[in-house]
Coordinates of C-alpha atoms in Angstrom, one line a residue:
M325 CA -64.4 -72.6 -56.4
T326 CA -64.9 -75.3 -59.1
P327 CA -67.7 -76.0 -61.5
A328 CA -70.1 -78.9 -61.4
P329 CA -72.6 -79.7 -58.7
R330 CA -73.3 -83.3 -57.8
P331 CA -76.6 -84.8 -56.7
E332 CA -77.0 -85.9 -53.1
A333 CA -78.6 -89.3 -52.4
W334 CA -78.6 -91.0 -49.0
T335 CA -76.6 -94.2 -49.2
E336 CA -74.3 -96.0 -46.9
T337 CA -72.5 -97.8 -49.7
T338 CA -72.2 -95.5 -52.8
P339 CA -68.6 -95.9 -54.0
V340 CA -66.5 -93.0 -55.2
Q341 CA -66.7 -94.2 -58.8
V342 CA -70.5 -94.1 -58.7
R343 CA -70.5 -90.6 -57.2
R344 CA -68.2 -89.4 -60.0
T345 CA -70.4 -91.0 -62.6
L346 CA -73.5 -89.3 -61.1
R347 CA -71.6 -86.0 -61.2
G348 CA -71.0 -86.4 -64.9
V349 CA -74.6 -87.2 -65.5
V350 CA -75.7 -84.1 -63.7
L351 CA -73.4 -82.0 -65.9
V352 CA -74.7 -83.6 -69.1
F353 CA -78.3 -82.8 -68.1
A354 CA -77.4 -79.2 -67.0
L355 CA -75.6 -78.5 -70.2
A356 CA -78.5 -80.0 -72.2
W357 CA -81.1 -77.8 -70.5
S358 CA -78.8 -74.8 -71.1
L359 CA -78.7 -75.5 -74.8
L360 CA -82.5 -75.9 -75.0
A361 CA -83.2 -72.8 -72.8
T362 CA -83.2 -69.2 -73.8
P363 CA -79.6 -68.0 -73.9
V364 CA -78.5 -66.3 -70.8
G365 CA -75.4 -64.4 -69.7
A366 CA -72.7 -65.9 -67.5
S367 CA -74.9 -68.6 -65.9
D368 CA -72.9 -71.4 -64.2
C369 CA -72.8 -74.0 -61.4
F370 CA -70.0 -74.0 -58.9
E371 CA -68.8 -76.1 -56.0
T372 CA -67.2 -74.4 -53.0
K373 CA -66.3 -74.9 -49.4
D374 CA -65.9 -71.2 -48.8
F375 CA -69.0 -69.0 -48.5
A376 CA -67.0 -66.0 -49.7
A377 CA -67.2 -67.4 -53.2
P378 CA -71.0 -66.8 -53.7
I379 CA -70.6 -63.4 -52.1
E380 CA -67.9 -62.5 -54.5
Q381 CA -70.2 -63.5 -57.3
V382 CA -72.9 -61.3 -55.9
E383 CA -70.5 -58.4 -56.0
L384 CA -69.6 -59.1 -59.6
Y385 CA -73.3 -59.1 -60.5
I386 CA -73.7 -55.8 -58.6
A387 CA -71.0 -54.2 -60.8
E388 CA -72.7 -55.4 -63.9
H389 CA -76.4 -55.0 -63.1
G390 CA -76.7 -52.7 -60.1
A391 CA -77.4 -53.9 -56.5
D392 CA -81.2 -53.5 -56.8
N393 CA -81.3 -55.9 -59.7
V394 CA -79.4 -58.7 -57.9
L395 CA -81.1 -61.4 -55.7
L396 CA -79.2 -63.6 -53.2
V397 CA -81.1 -66.8 -52.4
V398 CA -79.7 -68.9 -49.6
D399 CA -80.6 -72.2 -48.0
I400 CA -80.5 -72.7 -44.2
D401 CA -79.5 -76.2 -43.0
N402 CA -75.8 -76.9 -43.5
T403 CA -75.6 -73.7 -45.5
M404 CA -76.2 -70.8 -43.2
L405 CA -76.8 -72.8 -40.0
S406 CA -75.8 -76.3 -38.8
M407 CA -76.8 -78.0 -35.6
A408 CA -74.1 -77.9 -32.9
Q409 CA -74.5 -81.7 -32.5
D410 CA -75.5 -84.6 -34.9
L411 CA -78.8 -85.3 -33.2
G412 CA -81.4 -83.2 -35.1
S413 CA -79.0 -82.2 -37.8
D414 CA -79.8 -82.3 -41.5
Q415 CA -77.8 -85.5 -41.9
W416 CA -79.6 -87.0 -39.0
F417 CA -83.0 -86.2 -40.6
E418 CA -81.8 -87.6 -44.0
W419 CA -80.7 -90.8 -42.3
Q420 CA -84.0 -91.2 -40.4
S421 CA -85.9 -90.6 -43.6
Y422 CA -83.8 -93.3 -45.3
L423 CA -84.6 -95.7 -42.5
L424 CA -88.4 -95.0 -42.7
K425 CA -88.4 -95.7 -46.4
H426 CA -86.0 -98.7 -46.6
E427 CA -85.8 -100.1 -43.1
P428 CA -89.1 -99.3 -41.4
D429 CA -88.6 -101.9 -38.7
S430 CA -85.2 -100.5 -37.7
P431 CA -84.8 -100.1 -33.9
E432 CA -82.8 -96.9 -34.6
L433 CA -85.9 -95.1 -35.8
A434 CA -87.1 -92.1 -33.8
A435 CA -90.6 -92.4 -35.2
T436 CA -92.8 -94.9 -37.0
D437 CA -94.0 -92.6 -39.7
F438 CA -92.9 -89.4 -41.5
D439 CA -95.3 -87.2 -39.5
G440 CA -93.8 -88.5 -36.3
L441 CA -90.3 -87.8 -37.7
L442 CA -91.3 -84.2 -38.4
E443 CA -92.6 -84.0 -34.8
A444 CA -89.2 -85.3 -33.5
Q445 CA -87.3 -82.9 -35.7
G446 CA -89.5 -80.0 -34.5
L447 CA -88.7 -80.8 -30.9
L448 CA -85.0 -81.0 -31.7
F449 CA -85.1 -77.6 -33.5
T450 CA -86.9 -76.1 -30.5
L451 CA -84.4 -77.4 -27.9
G452 CA -81.2 -77.4 -30.0
K453 CA -78.8 -74.6 -30.9
M454 CA -77.3 -73.9 -34.3
R455 CA -74.2 -72.1 -35.6
P456 CA -72.9 -70.9 -38.9
P457 CA -70.6 -73.4 -40.7
Q458 CA -68.2 -70.5 -41.1
S459 CA -68.1 -67.7 -38.5
T460 CA -67.8 -65.1 -41.2
Q461 CA -71.1 -65.9 -42.9
P462 CA -73.4 -63.4 -41.2
A463 CA -70.9 -60.6 -41.9
L464 CA -70.5 -61.7 -45.5
I465 CA -74.2 -61.6 -46.2
K466 CA -74.5 -58.3 -44.4
R467 CA -71.8 -56.8 -46.6
V468 CA -73.9 -57.3 -49.8
Q469 CA -77.1 -56.4 -48.0
E470 CA -75.6 -53.0 -47.1
Q471 CA -74.9 -52.5 -50.8
G472 CA -78.6 -52.9 -51.6
V473 CA -78.9 -56.5 -52.7
R474 CA -82.3 -58.1 -52.1
T475 CA -82.4 -61.5 -50.3
L476 CA -84.5 -64.6 -50.0
V477 CA -84.0 -67.5 -47.6
L478 CA -85.2 -70.6 -49.4
T479 CA -85.5 -73.6 -47.0
S480 CA -87.0 -77.1 -47.2
R481 CA -88.3 -76.6 -43.6
G482 CA -92.0 -76.4 -43.1
D483 CA -94.0 -73.6 -41.5
D484 CA -94.3 -75.6 -38.2
F485 CA -90.6 -74.9 -37.7
R486 CA -90.8 -71.1 -38.3
A487 CA -90.4 -69.9 -34.8
A488 CA -87.3 -71.9 -34.0
T489 CA -85.9 -71.0 -37.4
I490 CA -86.2 -67.3 -37.0
R491 CA -84.9 -67.6 -33.4
E492 CA -81.6 -69.2 -34.5
L493 CA -81.1 -66.9 -37.6
V494 CA -81.4 -63.9 -35.3
A495 CA -79.3 -65.4 -32.5
N496 CA -76.5 -66.1 -35.0
G497 CA -76.4 -62.5 -36.4
Y498 CA -78.5 -62.9 -39.6
D499 CA -81.0 -60.1 -40.4
F500 CA -83.2 -60.6 -43.5
P501 CA -86.5 -58.7 -43.1
E502 CA -85.1 -55.3 -44.3
T503 CA -83.6 -56.7 -47.5
A504 CA -86.3 -59.4 -48.2
V505 CA -88.1 -59.5 -51.5
T506 CA -91.7 -58.2 -51.1
P507 CA -94.6 -59.9 -53.0
A508 CA -97.0 -57.6 -54.7
T509 CA -99.8 -59.2 -52.6
P510 CA -98.4 -60.7 -49.5
K511 CA -100.0 -63.8 -48.1
A512 CA -100.5 -64.3 -44.4
G513 CA -99.8 -67.7 -43.0
P514 CA -99.4 -71.0 -44.9
Y515 CA -100.8 -71.1 -48.4
A516 CA -100.8 -73.4 -51.4
P517 CA -97.9 -72.4 -53.7
Y518 CA -99.9 -73.4 -56.9
D519 CA -103.1 -75.0 -58.1
P520 CA -102.3 -78.3 -59.9
K521 CA -105.3 -77.6 -62.2
A522 CA -104.0 -74.1 -63.1
P523 CA -100.2 -73.8 -62.4
M524 CA -100.0 -70.8 -64.8
A525 CA -101.8 -68.7 -62.1
A526 CA -98.8 -69.2 -59.9
G527 CA -96.2 -68.6 -62.6
L528 CA -95.5 -72.2 -63.7
T529 CA -96.0 -73.4 -67.2
Q530 CA -97.7 -76.7 -67.8
E531 CA -94.4 -78.0 -69.2
E532 CA -92.6 -77.0 -66.0
F533 CA -95.3 -78.4 -63.8
E534 CA -94.9 -81.8 -65.6
G535 CA -91.2 -81.6 -66.0
F536 CA -90.6 -80.9 -62.3
G537 CA -92.8 -83.8 -61.4
L538 CA -95.1 -81.6 -59.3
G539 CA -98.3 -82.9 -57.9
Q540 CA -100.6 -81.9 -55.0
P541 CA -98.8 -79.1 -53.2
R542 CA -98.1 -78.8 -49.5
P543 CA -98.6 -75.5 -47.8
V544 CA -95.7 -73.0 -47.8
S545 CA -95.3 -69.8 -46.0
Y546 CA -93.3 -66.5 -46.5
A547 CA -92.5 -64.0 -43.8
D548 CA -89.4 -62.1 -42.6
G549 CA -87.6 -63.0 -45.8
V550 CA -87.9 -66.7 -45.3
L551 CA -89.8 -69.0 -47.7
M552 CA -90.5 -72.3 -46.0
T553 CA -91.2 -74.8 -48.8
A554 CA -92.0 -78.0 -46.8
G555 CA -89.6 -80.2 -48.8
Q556 CA -90.9 -79.3 -52.2
H557 CA -89.0 -78.7 -55.5
K558 CA -86.9 -75.6 -54.8
G559 CA -86.7 -74.5 -58.5
A560 CA -90.5 -74.5 -58.7
M561 CA -90.9 -72.8 -55.4
L562 CA -88.5 -70.0 -56.4
L563 CA -90.4 -69.5 -59.6
T564 CA -93.7 -69.1 -57.8
M565 CA -92.1 -66.5 -55.5
L566 CA -90.5 -64.6 -58.4
H567 CA -94.0 -64.6 -60.0
Q568 CA -95.3 -62.6 -57.0
L569 CA -92.7 -59.8 -57.4
E570 CA -93.4 -56.6 -59.2
K571 CA -89.7 -56.1 -60.0
Q572 CA -87.8 -59.1 -61.4
P573 CA -84.1 -59.6 -60.7
E574 CA -81.7 -59.5 -63.6
A575 CA -79.2 -61.9 -61.9
I576 CA -79.6 -64.4 -59.1
V577 CA -77.0 -66.2 -56.9
F578 CA -78.3 -69.4 -55.2
V579 CA -76.4 -71.3 -52.4
D580 CA -77.4 -74.7 -51.1
D581 CA -75.6 -77.7 -49.6
H582 CA -77.6 -80.2 -51.5
G583 CA -76.6 -80.9 -55.2
R584 CA -80.2 -81.8 -56.1
H585 CA -81.5 -78.4 -55.0
V586 CA -78.6 -76.6 -56.8
L587 CA -79.4 -78.4 -60.1
R588 CA -83.2 -77.9 -59.8
V589 CA -82.8 -74.1 -59.2
Y590 CA -80.3 -73.8 -62.0
D591 CA -82.5 -75.8 -64.4
A592 CA -85.6 -73.7 -63.5
L593 CA -83.9 -70.4 -64.0
V594 CA -81.9 -71.2 -67.1
R595 CA -85.1 -72.4 -68.8
R596 CA -86.5 -68.9 -68.1
G597 CA -83.5 -67.1 -69.4
V598 CA -82.5 -65.7 -66.0
E599 CA -78.8 -65.1 -65.4
V600 CA -77.9 -67.3 -62.4
S601 CA -74.9 -68.6 -60.6
T602 CA -75.6 -71.6 -58.3
F603 CA -73.2 -72.7 -55.6
H604 CA -73.1 -76.2 -54.1
Y605 CA -71.8 -75.3 -50.7
Q606 CA -69.7 -78.2 -49.3
H607 CA -68.2 -76.8 -46.1
E608 CA -70.1 -79.4 -44.0
D609 CA -69.6 -82.3 -46.4
D610 CA -66.8 -83.9 -44.3
R611 CA -68.9 -83.8 -41.2
V612 CA -71.9 -85.2 -43.1
A613 CA -69.8 -88.0 -44.5
R614 CA -68.4 -88.9 -41.0
F615 CA -71.9 -89.2 -39.7
R616 CA -73.1 -91.3 -42.6
Y617 CA -70.4 -93.9 -42.1
S618 CA -70.3 -93.7 -38.3
D619 CA -71.8 -95.9 -35.7
K620 CA -75.2 -94.3 -34.9
R621 CA -75.5 -95.6 -31.3
D622 CA -74.6 -92.2 -29.8
V623 CA -77.4 -90.3 -31.5
V624 CA -79.8 -93.1 -30.9
N625 CA -79.0 -93.2 -27.2
R626 CA -79.2 -89.4 -27.0
W627 CA -82.7 -89.4 -28.6
R628 CA -83.8 -92.2 -26.2
R629 CA -82.6 -90.3 -23.1
L630 CA -84.3 -87.1 -24.3
H631 CA -87.6 -88.8 -25.0
D632 CA -87.5 -90.6 -21.6
V633 CA -86.8 -87.3 -19.7
L634 CA -89.6 -85.5 -21.5
A635 CA -92.0 -88.4 -21.0
E636 CA -91.2 -88.5 -17.3
V637 CA -91.4 -84.7 -16.8
F638 CA -94.7 -84.3 -18.5
E639 CA -96.0 -87.7 -17.4
A640 CA -96.9 -88.6 -21.0
P641 CA -98.4 -92.1 -21.2
E642 CA -96.8 -94.2 -24.0
A643 CA -100.3 -95.0 -25.4
S644 CA -100.9 -91.3 -26.2
N645 CA -98.0 -91.2 -28.7
P646 CA -99.1 -93.1 -31.8
T647 CA -95.9 -92.2 -33.7
L648 CA -93.4 -93.4 -31.0
G649 CA -90.5 -95.0 -32.8
P650 CA -88.8 -98.2 -31.9
A651 CA -85.7 -96.4 -30.6
A652 CA -87.7 -94.4 -28.0
A653 CA -90.2 -97.3 -27.3
S654 CA -87.4 -99.8 -26.4
S655 CA -85.8 -97.2 -24.2
S656 CA -89.1 -96.3 -22.5
A657 CA -89.9 -100.0 -21.8
G658 CA -86.5 -100.4 -20.2
A659 CA -86.9 -97.4 -18.1
A660 CA -90.3 -98.5 -16.9
T661 CA -89.0 -101.9 -16.0
A662 CA -86.1 -100.3 -14.0
R663 CA -88.6 -98.1 -12.1

């Protein structure tokens, strides 16, 4: 377990020297915010490949604050769960998002716009299977749950993916409803996390609203202990959830595989004077790196085959799918010619 989270940016060419420089920049900003914020206890940022590290920190907080005053906040993708294959994985989605933004005419795209990419991802979540990066993770989380720690699953997934998400959490031995934080006034279904014209009503100061770069919100949802934030600023989303609680935690442990989320949550909580330990969980980093620098033909071909099979089974005319990506379109055209 070592200090210093680093930001995650999709790039095929970022050299090691640049990554190290970025890590230093992150540390400078984190320390600067720490000095400007209300003093807190032993708040810190860590890097770890072992999920036991944040659990040990939770238990240290239990000894200091009592279990009912400690909150464990955990991400899902490449943190508690990872796809059994690269197609549909977090790194696949990041790569596809990169192509949409920087290479919109790429033949490797699964969709022609972001909504189409979300539809493709939803299909892959529905059909795919996931596993914990470390087999011990469900038991580790259960260990602190049994001690009385409250929990919150904080994911960038949107509400459309809720059913598949809960299915895979349960299938892999995770159980959050019993230890989940409970809002004073629970909201049913998707809701706006804040009003841009009145962020204070959702627990965000005007300074935070502007500093976090927030704009028009996308709907979020909370149920079964899982807050689905639809890709929004995790620090801000966590603050809005804390605002809804009658009992505030005295200490928080946050675990995520993306450095940007780790930094944003740390920044948001330290500004508020909340004692927090954030963990940049890097167990899947080698797998992610292999995918980033690998030949993508395998996942492209897998997507094309899946698309063609579904199109044939359901007899879906190509014209009815306005977001059909070049990868699928070229495959469908070839299949049609062969038939």
